[in-house]
Short mmCIF file of C-alpha atoms and ligand atoms in Angstrom, two decimals:
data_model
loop_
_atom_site.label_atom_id
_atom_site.label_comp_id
_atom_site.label_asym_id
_atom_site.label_seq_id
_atom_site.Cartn_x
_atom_site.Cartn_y
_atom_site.Cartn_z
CA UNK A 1 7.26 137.62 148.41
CA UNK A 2 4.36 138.89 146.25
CA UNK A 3 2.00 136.69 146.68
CA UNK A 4 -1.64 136.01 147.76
CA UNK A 5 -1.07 133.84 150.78
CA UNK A 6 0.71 136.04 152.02
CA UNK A 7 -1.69 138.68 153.42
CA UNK A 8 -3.27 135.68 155.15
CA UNK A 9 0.08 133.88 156.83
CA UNK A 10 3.14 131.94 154.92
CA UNK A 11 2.34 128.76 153.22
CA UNK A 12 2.88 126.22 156.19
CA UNK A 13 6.26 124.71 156.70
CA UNK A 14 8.06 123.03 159.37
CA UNK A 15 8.98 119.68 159.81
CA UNK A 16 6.65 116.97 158.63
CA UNK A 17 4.51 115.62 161.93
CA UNK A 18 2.59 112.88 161.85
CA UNK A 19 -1.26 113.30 161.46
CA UNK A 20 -0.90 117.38 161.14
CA UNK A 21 -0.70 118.03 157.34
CA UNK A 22 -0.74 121.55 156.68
CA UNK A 23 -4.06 120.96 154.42
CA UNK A 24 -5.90 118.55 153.32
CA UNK A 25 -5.53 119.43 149.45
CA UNK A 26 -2.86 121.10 147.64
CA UNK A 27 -3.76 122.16 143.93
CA UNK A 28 -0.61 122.48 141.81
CA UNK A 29 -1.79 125.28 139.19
CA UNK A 30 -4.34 128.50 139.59
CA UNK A 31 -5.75 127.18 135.51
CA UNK A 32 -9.41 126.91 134.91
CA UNK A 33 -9.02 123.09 136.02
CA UNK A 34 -7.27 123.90 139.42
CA UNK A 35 -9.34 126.85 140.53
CA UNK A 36 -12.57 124.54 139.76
CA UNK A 37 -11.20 121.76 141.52
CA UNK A 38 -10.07 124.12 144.78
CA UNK A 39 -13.59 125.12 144.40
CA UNK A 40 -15.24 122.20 144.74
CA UNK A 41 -12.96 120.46 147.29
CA UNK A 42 -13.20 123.65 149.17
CA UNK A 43 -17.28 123.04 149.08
CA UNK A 44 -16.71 119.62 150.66
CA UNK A 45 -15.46 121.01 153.69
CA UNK A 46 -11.65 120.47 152.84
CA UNK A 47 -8.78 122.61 153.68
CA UNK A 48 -7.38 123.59 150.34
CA UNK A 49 -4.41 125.54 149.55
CA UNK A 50 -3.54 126.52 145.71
CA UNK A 51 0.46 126.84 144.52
CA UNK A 52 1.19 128.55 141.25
CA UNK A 53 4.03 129.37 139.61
CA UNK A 54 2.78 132.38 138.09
CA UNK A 55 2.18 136.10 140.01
CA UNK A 56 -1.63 135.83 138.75
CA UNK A 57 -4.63 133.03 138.06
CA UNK A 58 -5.13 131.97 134.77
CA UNK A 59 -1.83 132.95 133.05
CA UNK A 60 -1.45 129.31 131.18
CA UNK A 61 -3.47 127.56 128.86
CA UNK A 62 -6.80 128.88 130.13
CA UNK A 63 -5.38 132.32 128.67
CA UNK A 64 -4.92 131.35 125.06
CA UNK A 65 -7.56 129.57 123.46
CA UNK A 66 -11.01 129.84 122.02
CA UNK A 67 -13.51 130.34 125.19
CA UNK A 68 -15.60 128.43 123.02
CA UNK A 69 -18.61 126.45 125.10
CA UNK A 70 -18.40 123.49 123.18
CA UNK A 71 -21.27 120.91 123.06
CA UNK A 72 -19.38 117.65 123.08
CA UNK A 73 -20.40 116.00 119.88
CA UNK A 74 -16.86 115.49 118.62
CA UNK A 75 -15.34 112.68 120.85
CA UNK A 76 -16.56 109.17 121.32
CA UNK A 77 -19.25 108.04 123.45
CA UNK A 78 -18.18 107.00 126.45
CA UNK A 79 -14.61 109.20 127.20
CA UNK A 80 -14.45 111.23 129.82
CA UNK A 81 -13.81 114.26 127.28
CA UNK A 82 -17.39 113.51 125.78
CA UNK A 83 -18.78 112.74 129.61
CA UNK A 84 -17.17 115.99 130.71
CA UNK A 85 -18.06 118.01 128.25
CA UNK A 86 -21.68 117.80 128.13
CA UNK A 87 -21.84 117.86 132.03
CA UNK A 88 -19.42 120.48 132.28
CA UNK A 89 -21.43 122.52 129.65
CA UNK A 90 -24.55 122.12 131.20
CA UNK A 91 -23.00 122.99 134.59
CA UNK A 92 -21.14 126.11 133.27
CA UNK A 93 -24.44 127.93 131.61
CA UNK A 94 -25.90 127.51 135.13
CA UNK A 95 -22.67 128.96 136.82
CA UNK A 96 -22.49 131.65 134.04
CA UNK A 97 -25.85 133.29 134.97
CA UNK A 98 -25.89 132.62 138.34
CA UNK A 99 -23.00 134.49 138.75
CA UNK A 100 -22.81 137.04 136.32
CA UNK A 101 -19.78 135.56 133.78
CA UNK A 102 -20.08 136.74 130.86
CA UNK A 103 -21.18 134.06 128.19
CA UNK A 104 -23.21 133.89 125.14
CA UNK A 105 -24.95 130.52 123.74
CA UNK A 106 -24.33 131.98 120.00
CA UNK A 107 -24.84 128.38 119.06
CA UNK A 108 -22.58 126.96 116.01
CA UNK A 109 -22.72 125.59 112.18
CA UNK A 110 -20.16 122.69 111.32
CA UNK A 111 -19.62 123.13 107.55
CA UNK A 112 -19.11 120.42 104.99
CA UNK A 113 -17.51 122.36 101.87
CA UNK A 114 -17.53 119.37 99.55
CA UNK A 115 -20.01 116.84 99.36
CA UNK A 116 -16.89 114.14 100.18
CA UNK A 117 -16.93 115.79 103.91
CA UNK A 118 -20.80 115.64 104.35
CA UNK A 119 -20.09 111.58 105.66
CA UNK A 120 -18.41 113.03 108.58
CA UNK A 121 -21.19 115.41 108.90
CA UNK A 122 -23.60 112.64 109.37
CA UNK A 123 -21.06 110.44 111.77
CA UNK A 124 -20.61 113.78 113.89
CA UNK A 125 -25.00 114.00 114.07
CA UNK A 126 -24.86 110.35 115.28
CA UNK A 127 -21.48 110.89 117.68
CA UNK A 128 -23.47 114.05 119.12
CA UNK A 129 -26.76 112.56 119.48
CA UNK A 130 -25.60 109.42 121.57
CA UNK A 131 -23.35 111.60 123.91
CA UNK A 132 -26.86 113.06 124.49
CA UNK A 133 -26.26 116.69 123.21
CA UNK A 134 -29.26 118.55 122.41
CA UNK A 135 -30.92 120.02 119.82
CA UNK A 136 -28.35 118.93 117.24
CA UNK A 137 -29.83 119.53 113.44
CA UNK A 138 -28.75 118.39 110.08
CA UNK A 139 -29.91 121.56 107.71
CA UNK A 140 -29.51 121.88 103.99
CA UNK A 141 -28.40 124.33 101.60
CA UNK A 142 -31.79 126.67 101.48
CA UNK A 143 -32.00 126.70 105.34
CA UNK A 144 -28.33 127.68 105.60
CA UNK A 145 -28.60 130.59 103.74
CA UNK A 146 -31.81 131.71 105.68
CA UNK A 147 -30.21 131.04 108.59
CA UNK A 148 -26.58 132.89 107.29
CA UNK A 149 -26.35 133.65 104.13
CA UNK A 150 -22.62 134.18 104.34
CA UNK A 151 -21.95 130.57 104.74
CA UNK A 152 -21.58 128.61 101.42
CA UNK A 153 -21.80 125.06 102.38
CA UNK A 154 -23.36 122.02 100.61
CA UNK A 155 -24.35 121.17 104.11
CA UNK A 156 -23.95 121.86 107.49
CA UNK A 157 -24.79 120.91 111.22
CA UNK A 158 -25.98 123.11 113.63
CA UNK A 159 -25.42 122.76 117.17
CA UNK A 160 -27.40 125.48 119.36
CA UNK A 161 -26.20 124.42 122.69
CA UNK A 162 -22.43 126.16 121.54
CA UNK A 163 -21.50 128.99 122.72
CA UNK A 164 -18.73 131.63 124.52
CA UNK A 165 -17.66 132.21 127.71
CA UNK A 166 -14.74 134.84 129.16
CA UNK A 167 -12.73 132.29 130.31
CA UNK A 168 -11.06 134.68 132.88
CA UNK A 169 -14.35 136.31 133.98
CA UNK A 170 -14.91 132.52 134.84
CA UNK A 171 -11.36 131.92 136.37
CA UNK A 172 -11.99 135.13 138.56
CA UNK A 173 -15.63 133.41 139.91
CA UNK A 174 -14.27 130.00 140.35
CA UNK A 175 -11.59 131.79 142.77
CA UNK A 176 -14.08 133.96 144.79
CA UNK A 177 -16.21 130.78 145.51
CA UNK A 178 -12.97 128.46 146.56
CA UNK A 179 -11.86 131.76 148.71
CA UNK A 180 -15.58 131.99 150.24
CA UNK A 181 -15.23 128.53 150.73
CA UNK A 182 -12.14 128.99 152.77
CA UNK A 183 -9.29 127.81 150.32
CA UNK A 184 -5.94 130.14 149.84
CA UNK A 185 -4.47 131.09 146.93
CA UNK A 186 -0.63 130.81 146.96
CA UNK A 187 0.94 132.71 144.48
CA UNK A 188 4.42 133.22 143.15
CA UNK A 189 4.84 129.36 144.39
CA UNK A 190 6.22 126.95 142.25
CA UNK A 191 5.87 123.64 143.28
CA UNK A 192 9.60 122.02 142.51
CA UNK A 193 9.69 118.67 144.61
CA UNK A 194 7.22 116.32 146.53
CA UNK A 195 7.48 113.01 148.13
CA UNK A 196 5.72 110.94 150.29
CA UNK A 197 4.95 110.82 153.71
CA UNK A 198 3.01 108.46 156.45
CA UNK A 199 0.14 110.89 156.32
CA UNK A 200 0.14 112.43 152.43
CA UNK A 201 2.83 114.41 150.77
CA UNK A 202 5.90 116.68 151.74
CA UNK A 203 6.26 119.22 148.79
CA UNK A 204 9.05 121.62 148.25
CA UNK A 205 7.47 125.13 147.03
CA UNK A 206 9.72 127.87 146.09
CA UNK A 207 8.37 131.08 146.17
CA UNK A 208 9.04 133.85 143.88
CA UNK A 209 12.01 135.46 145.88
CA UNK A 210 14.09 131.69 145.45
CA UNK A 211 13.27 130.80 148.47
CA UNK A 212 12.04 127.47 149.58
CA UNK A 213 9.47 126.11 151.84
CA UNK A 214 8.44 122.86 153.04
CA UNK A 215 4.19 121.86 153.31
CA UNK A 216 2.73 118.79 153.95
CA UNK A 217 -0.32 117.81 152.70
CA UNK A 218 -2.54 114.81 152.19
CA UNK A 219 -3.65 114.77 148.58
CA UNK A 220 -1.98 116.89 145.46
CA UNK A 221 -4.35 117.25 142.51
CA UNK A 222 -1.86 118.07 139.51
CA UNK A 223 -3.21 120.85 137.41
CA UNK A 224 -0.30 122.31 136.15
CA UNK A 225 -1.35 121.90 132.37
CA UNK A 226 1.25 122.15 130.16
CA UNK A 227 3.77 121.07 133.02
CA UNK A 228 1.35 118.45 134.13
CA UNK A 229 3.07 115.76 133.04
CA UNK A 230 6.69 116.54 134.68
CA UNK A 231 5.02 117.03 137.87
CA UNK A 232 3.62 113.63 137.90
CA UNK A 233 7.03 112.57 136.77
CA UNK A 234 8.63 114.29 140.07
CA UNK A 235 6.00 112.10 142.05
CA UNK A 236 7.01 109.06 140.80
CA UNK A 237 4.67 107.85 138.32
CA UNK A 238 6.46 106.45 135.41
CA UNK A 239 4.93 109.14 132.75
CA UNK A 240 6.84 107.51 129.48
CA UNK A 241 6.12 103.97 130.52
CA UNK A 242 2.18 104.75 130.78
CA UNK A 243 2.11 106.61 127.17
CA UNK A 244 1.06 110.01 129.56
CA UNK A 245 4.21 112.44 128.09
CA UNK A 246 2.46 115.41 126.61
CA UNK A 247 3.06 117.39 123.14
CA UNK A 248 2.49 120.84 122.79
CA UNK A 249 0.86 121.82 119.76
CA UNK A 250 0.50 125.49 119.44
CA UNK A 251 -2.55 127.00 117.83
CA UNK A 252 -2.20 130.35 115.71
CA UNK A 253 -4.93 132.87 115.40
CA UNK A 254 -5.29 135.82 113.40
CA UNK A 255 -7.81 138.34 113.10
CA UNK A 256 -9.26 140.73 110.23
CA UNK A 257 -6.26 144.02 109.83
CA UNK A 258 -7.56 147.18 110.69
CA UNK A 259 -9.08 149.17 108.07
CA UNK A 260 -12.53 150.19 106.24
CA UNK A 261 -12.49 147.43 104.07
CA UNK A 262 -12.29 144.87 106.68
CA UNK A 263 -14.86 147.18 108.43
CA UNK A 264 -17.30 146.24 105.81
CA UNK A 265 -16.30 142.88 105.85
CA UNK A 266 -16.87 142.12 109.63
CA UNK A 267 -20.33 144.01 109.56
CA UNK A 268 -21.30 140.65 106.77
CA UNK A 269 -20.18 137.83 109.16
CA UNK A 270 -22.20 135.42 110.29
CA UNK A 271 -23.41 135.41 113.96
CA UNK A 272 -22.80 132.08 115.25
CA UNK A 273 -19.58 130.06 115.22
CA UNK A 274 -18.53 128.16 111.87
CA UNK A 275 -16.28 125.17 111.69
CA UNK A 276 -15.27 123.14 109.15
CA UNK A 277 -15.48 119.34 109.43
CA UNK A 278 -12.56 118.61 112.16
CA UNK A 279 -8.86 117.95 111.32
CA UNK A 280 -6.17 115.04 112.60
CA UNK A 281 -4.87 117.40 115.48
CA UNK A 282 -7.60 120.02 115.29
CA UNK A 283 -10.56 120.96 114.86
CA UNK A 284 -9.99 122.64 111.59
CA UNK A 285 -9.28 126.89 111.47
CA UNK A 286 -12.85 127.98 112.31
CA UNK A 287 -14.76 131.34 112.59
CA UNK A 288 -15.13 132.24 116.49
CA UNK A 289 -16.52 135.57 117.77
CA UNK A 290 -15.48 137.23 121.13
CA UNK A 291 -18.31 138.50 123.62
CA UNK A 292 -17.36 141.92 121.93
CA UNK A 293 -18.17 140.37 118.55
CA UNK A 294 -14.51 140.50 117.04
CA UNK A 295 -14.19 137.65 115.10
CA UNK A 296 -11.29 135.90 114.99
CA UNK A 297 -9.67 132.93 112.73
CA UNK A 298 -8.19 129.42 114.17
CA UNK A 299 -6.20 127.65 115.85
CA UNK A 300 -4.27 125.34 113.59
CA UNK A 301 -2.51 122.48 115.02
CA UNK A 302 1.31 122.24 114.88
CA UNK A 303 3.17 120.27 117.41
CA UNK A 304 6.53 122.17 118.58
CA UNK A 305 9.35 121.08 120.85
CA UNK A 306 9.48 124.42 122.48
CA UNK A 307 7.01 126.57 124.48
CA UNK A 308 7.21 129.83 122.51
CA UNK A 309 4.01 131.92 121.76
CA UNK A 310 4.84 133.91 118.65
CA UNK A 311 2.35 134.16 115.75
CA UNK A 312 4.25 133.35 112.50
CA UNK A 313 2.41 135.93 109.98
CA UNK A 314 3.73 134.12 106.98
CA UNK A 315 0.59 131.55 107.56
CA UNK A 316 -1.82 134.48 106.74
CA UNK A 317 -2.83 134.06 103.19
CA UNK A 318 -3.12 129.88 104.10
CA UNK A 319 -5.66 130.80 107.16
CA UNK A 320 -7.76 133.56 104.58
CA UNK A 321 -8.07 130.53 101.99
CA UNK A 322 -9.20 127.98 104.32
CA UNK A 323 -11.62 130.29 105.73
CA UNK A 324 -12.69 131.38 102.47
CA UNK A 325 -13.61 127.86 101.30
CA UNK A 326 -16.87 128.32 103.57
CA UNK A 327 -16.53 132.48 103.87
CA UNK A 328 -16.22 133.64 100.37
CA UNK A 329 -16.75 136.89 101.95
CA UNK A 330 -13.04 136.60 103.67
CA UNK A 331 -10.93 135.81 99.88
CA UNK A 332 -10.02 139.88 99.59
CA UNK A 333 -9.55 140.21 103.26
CA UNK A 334 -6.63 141.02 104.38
CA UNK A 335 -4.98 138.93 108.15
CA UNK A 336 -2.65 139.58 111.09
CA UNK A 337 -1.55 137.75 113.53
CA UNK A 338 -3.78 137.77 116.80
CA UNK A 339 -2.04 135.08 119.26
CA UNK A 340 -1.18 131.17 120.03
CA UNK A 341 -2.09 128.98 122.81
CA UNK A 342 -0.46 125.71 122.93
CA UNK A 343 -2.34 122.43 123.74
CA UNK A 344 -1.11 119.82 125.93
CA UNK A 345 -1.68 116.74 124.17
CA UNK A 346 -1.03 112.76 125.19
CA UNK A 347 -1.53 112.00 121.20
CA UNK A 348 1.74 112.50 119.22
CA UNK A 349 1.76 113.70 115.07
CA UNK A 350 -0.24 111.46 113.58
CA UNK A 351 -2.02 109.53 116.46
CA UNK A 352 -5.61 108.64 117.11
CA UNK A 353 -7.50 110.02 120.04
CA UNK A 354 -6.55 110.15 123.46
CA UNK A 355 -8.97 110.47 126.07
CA UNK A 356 -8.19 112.82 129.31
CA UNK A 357 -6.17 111.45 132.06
CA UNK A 358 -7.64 112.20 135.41
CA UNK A 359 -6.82 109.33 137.59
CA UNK A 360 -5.55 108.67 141.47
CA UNK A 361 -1.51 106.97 140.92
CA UNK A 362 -1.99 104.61 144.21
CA UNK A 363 -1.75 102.31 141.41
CA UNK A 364 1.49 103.79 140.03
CA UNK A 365 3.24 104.05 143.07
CA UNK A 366 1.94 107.92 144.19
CA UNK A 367 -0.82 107.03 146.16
CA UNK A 368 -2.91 110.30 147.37
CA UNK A 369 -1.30 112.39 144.15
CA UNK A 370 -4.22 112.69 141.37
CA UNK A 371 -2.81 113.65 137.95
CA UNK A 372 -5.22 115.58 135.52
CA UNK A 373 -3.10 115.35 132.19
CA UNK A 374 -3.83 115.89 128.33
CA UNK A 375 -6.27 118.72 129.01
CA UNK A 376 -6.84 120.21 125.98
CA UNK A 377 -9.90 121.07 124.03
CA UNK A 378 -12.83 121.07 125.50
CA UNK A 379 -11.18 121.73 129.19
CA UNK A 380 -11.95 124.96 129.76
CA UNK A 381 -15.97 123.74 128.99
CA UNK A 382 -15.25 120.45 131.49
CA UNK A 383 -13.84 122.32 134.20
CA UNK A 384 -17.14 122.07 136.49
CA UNK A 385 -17.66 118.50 135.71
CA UNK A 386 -13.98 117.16 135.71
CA UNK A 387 -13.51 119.05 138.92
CA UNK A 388 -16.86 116.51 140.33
CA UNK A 389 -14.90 113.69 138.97
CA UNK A 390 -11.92 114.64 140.71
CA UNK A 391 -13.77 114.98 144.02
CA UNK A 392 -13.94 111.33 144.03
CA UNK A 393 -10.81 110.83 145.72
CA UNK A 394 -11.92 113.31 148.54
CA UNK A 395 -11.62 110.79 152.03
CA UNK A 396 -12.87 112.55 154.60
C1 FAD B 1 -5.40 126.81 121.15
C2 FAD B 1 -6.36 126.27 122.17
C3 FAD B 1 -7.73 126.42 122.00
C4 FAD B 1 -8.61 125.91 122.95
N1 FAD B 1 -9.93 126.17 122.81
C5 FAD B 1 -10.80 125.70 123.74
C6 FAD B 1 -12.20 125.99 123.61
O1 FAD B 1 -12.61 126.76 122.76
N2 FAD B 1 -13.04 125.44 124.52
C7 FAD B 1 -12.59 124.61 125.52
O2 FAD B 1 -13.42 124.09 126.26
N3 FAD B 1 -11.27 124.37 125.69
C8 FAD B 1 -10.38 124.92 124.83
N4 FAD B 1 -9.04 124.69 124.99
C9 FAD B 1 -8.60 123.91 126.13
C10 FAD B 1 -8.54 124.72 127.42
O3 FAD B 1 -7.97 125.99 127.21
C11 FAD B 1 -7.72 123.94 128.45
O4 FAD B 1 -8.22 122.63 128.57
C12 FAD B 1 -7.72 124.56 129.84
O5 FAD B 1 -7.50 125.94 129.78
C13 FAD B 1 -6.64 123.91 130.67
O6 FAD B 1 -6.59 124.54 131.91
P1 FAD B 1 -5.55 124.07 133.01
O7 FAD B 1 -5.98 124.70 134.27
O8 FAD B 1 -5.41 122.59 132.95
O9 FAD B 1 -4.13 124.60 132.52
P2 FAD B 1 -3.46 126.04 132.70
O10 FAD B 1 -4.41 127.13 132.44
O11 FAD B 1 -2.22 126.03 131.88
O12 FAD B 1 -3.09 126.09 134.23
C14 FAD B 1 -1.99 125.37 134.75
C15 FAD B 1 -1.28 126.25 135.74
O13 FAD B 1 -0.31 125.48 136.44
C16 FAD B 1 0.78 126.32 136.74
N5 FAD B 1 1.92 125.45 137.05
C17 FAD B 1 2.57 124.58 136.24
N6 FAD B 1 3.53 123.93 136.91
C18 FAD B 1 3.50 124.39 138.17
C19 FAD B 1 4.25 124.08 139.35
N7 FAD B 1 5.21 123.14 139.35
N8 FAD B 1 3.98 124.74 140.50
C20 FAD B 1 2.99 125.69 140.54
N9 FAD B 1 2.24 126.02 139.44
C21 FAD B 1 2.49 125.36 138.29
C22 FAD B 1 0.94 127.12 135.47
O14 FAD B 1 1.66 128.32 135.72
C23 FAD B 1 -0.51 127.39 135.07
O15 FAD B 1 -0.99 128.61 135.56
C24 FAD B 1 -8.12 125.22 124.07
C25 FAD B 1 -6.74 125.07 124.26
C26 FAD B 1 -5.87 125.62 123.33
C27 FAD B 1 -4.40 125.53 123.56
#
């Protein structure tokens, strides 16, 4: 069986005994969210074994999205995404240089193209300043174009504190410090079946060969991202009856095609991040730039019933013209398809916002099983700090 554990001995099995759980913690997912939480439970002394499905870390959501650092001005005061985010921010530039991951704090202009949006400008200054994020700055027209004179905007909000981070440069650090730590990575172990026990949890891991094995273990922290919410459903909790079902909604991105015009074009970009002002399931198809510089175009929002990661390249000319509304630069460029990630989200089409679910089900009727669920946008910047939270439930 390929897998990681298995240089260091099988996963445990065996019949359940009372009082001798194979470890203390079982992760479900090897994500940006899982390998931070094995991290830090790892750190608290805890025995800590991680199960994924997949033959490598970070092969789910943490793969496809925009490894944008973001600053947490865009959720209300109070949530655990606006908590999260600013702590996890503020935790991840210090993990970032300490350890080498490559990151950039590019910082970020939100753009208001019509004098209509510039309201939500001025509700996102006041959302951003009371979840305490720094240095946010309302600047007009003049200062814009000192500051890029790409942008055309009849105002804008600049956040500093936004940047980029390699998301698997990150995934790759959080694993070295749970391994140093002592945890194991399991991989090519899907986790199919658990149930409870006097002392914790029984759960039924096939590995990649079909076989099964039985471990027991006394808390499971469900990071499995986009299958986070069927996991908690195999635990017991009663997902539909507490409004925690999750609906993908793929993102597109596309990129600038090849050539010398869209040479010239790229060399005339701006050098920070540009967003528009944010959409119902989005946050509008933005201007990010990779730590190599490429800039890329998106995500839009689209919920889907299937979990399919093709790039329709009909949406081209739509992503050029919203870009182009605060890019003129981009209106004779030419777009292909880049890729998708798809976001696990509790709101359905047209709902309001929905906060993160991290939460212990004793109360549900799966005590000792802690379900992390909607974790979308800003995750991958919350890791560090939901990973804290989540330490919590750690009883010693
Ligand atoms: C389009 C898009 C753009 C985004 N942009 C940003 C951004 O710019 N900044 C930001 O902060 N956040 C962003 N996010 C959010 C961020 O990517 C996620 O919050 C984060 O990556 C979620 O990580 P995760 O570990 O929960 O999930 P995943 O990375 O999906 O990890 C879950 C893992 O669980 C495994 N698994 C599932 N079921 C089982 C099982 N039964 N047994 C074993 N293993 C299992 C899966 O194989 C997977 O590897 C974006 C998301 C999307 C989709």
């Amino acid at each position: 069986m390929a897998s990681r554990s298995s240089a260091r001995g099988p996963v445990r099995a065996g019949a359940p005994r009372e009082g001798d759980a194979g470890f203390e913690v079982a992760v479900v997912g090897a994500g940006v969210i899982g390998l931070a939480i094995a991290a830090a439970f790892a750190r608290a002394g805890r025995s800590v074994i991680v199960l994924e499905q997949a033959s490598g870390i970070a092969r789910g959501v943490t793969s496809r999205n925009s490894e944008v650092i973001h600053a947490g001005l865009y959720y209300p005061t109070g949530s655990l995404k606006a908590r999260l985010c600013v702590e996890g921010r503020r935790a991840l530039y210090d993990w970032c240089g300490a350890r080498r991951v490559g990151h950039r704090r590019l910082g970020k202009l939100i753009v208001a193209t019509r004098p209509e949006e510039e309201d939500v400008l001025a509700d996102l200054l006041a959302k951003g300043r009371a979840n305490d994020v720094e240095g946010l700055a309302p600047i007009g027209t003049s200062a814009l174009r000192a500051l890029e004179p790409g942008v055309r905007a009849t105002a804008a909000l600049h956040s500093p504190e936004t940047g980029i981070v390699d998301a698997h440069g990150l995934c790759l650090s959080l694993l070295a410090e749970a391994e140093a730590q002592g945890a194991v990575l399991a991989l090519d172990r899907r986790v199919e079946a658990l149930a409870t026990t006097s002392f914790g949890w029984r759960l039924d891991v096939r590995g990649g060969d079909g076989g099964s094995e039985g471990l027991d273990v006394g808390l499971v922290v469900d990071a499995a991202g986009l299958e986070a919410d069927g996991l908690a459903e195999r635990a017991g909790v009663a997902v539909d009856a507490l409004g925690w079902r999750q609906h993908p909604c793929k993102g597109d991105y596309f990129v600038l095609e090849g050539g010398p015009e869209s040479t010239r074009i790229a060399r005339g970009l701006p050098s920070r991040l540009v967003y528009p002002v944010p959409q119902q399931a989005g946050l509008g198809i933005h201007l990010t730039l990779d730590l190599a510089g490429r800039a890329r175009f998106g995500p839009d929002a689209e919920y889907v019933d299937e979990i399919g990661f093709e790039v329709d390249g009909a949406k081209a000319d739509r992503f050029r013209d919203a870009v182009a509304r605060y890019l003129p630069a981009i209106a004779g460029a030419r777009l292909s398809p880049d890729y998708a990630g798809i976001r696990p989200k509790l709101a359905g089409p047209g709902e309001g916002f929905r906060d993160f679910v991290v939460e212990e089900c004793g109360a549900y009727g799966a005590p000792g099983f802690v379900a992390c669920l909607g974790i979308e946008s800003p995750g991958l910047t919350a890791a560090l700090a939901l990973a804290e939270y989540v330490l919590r439930w750690d009883s010693p």
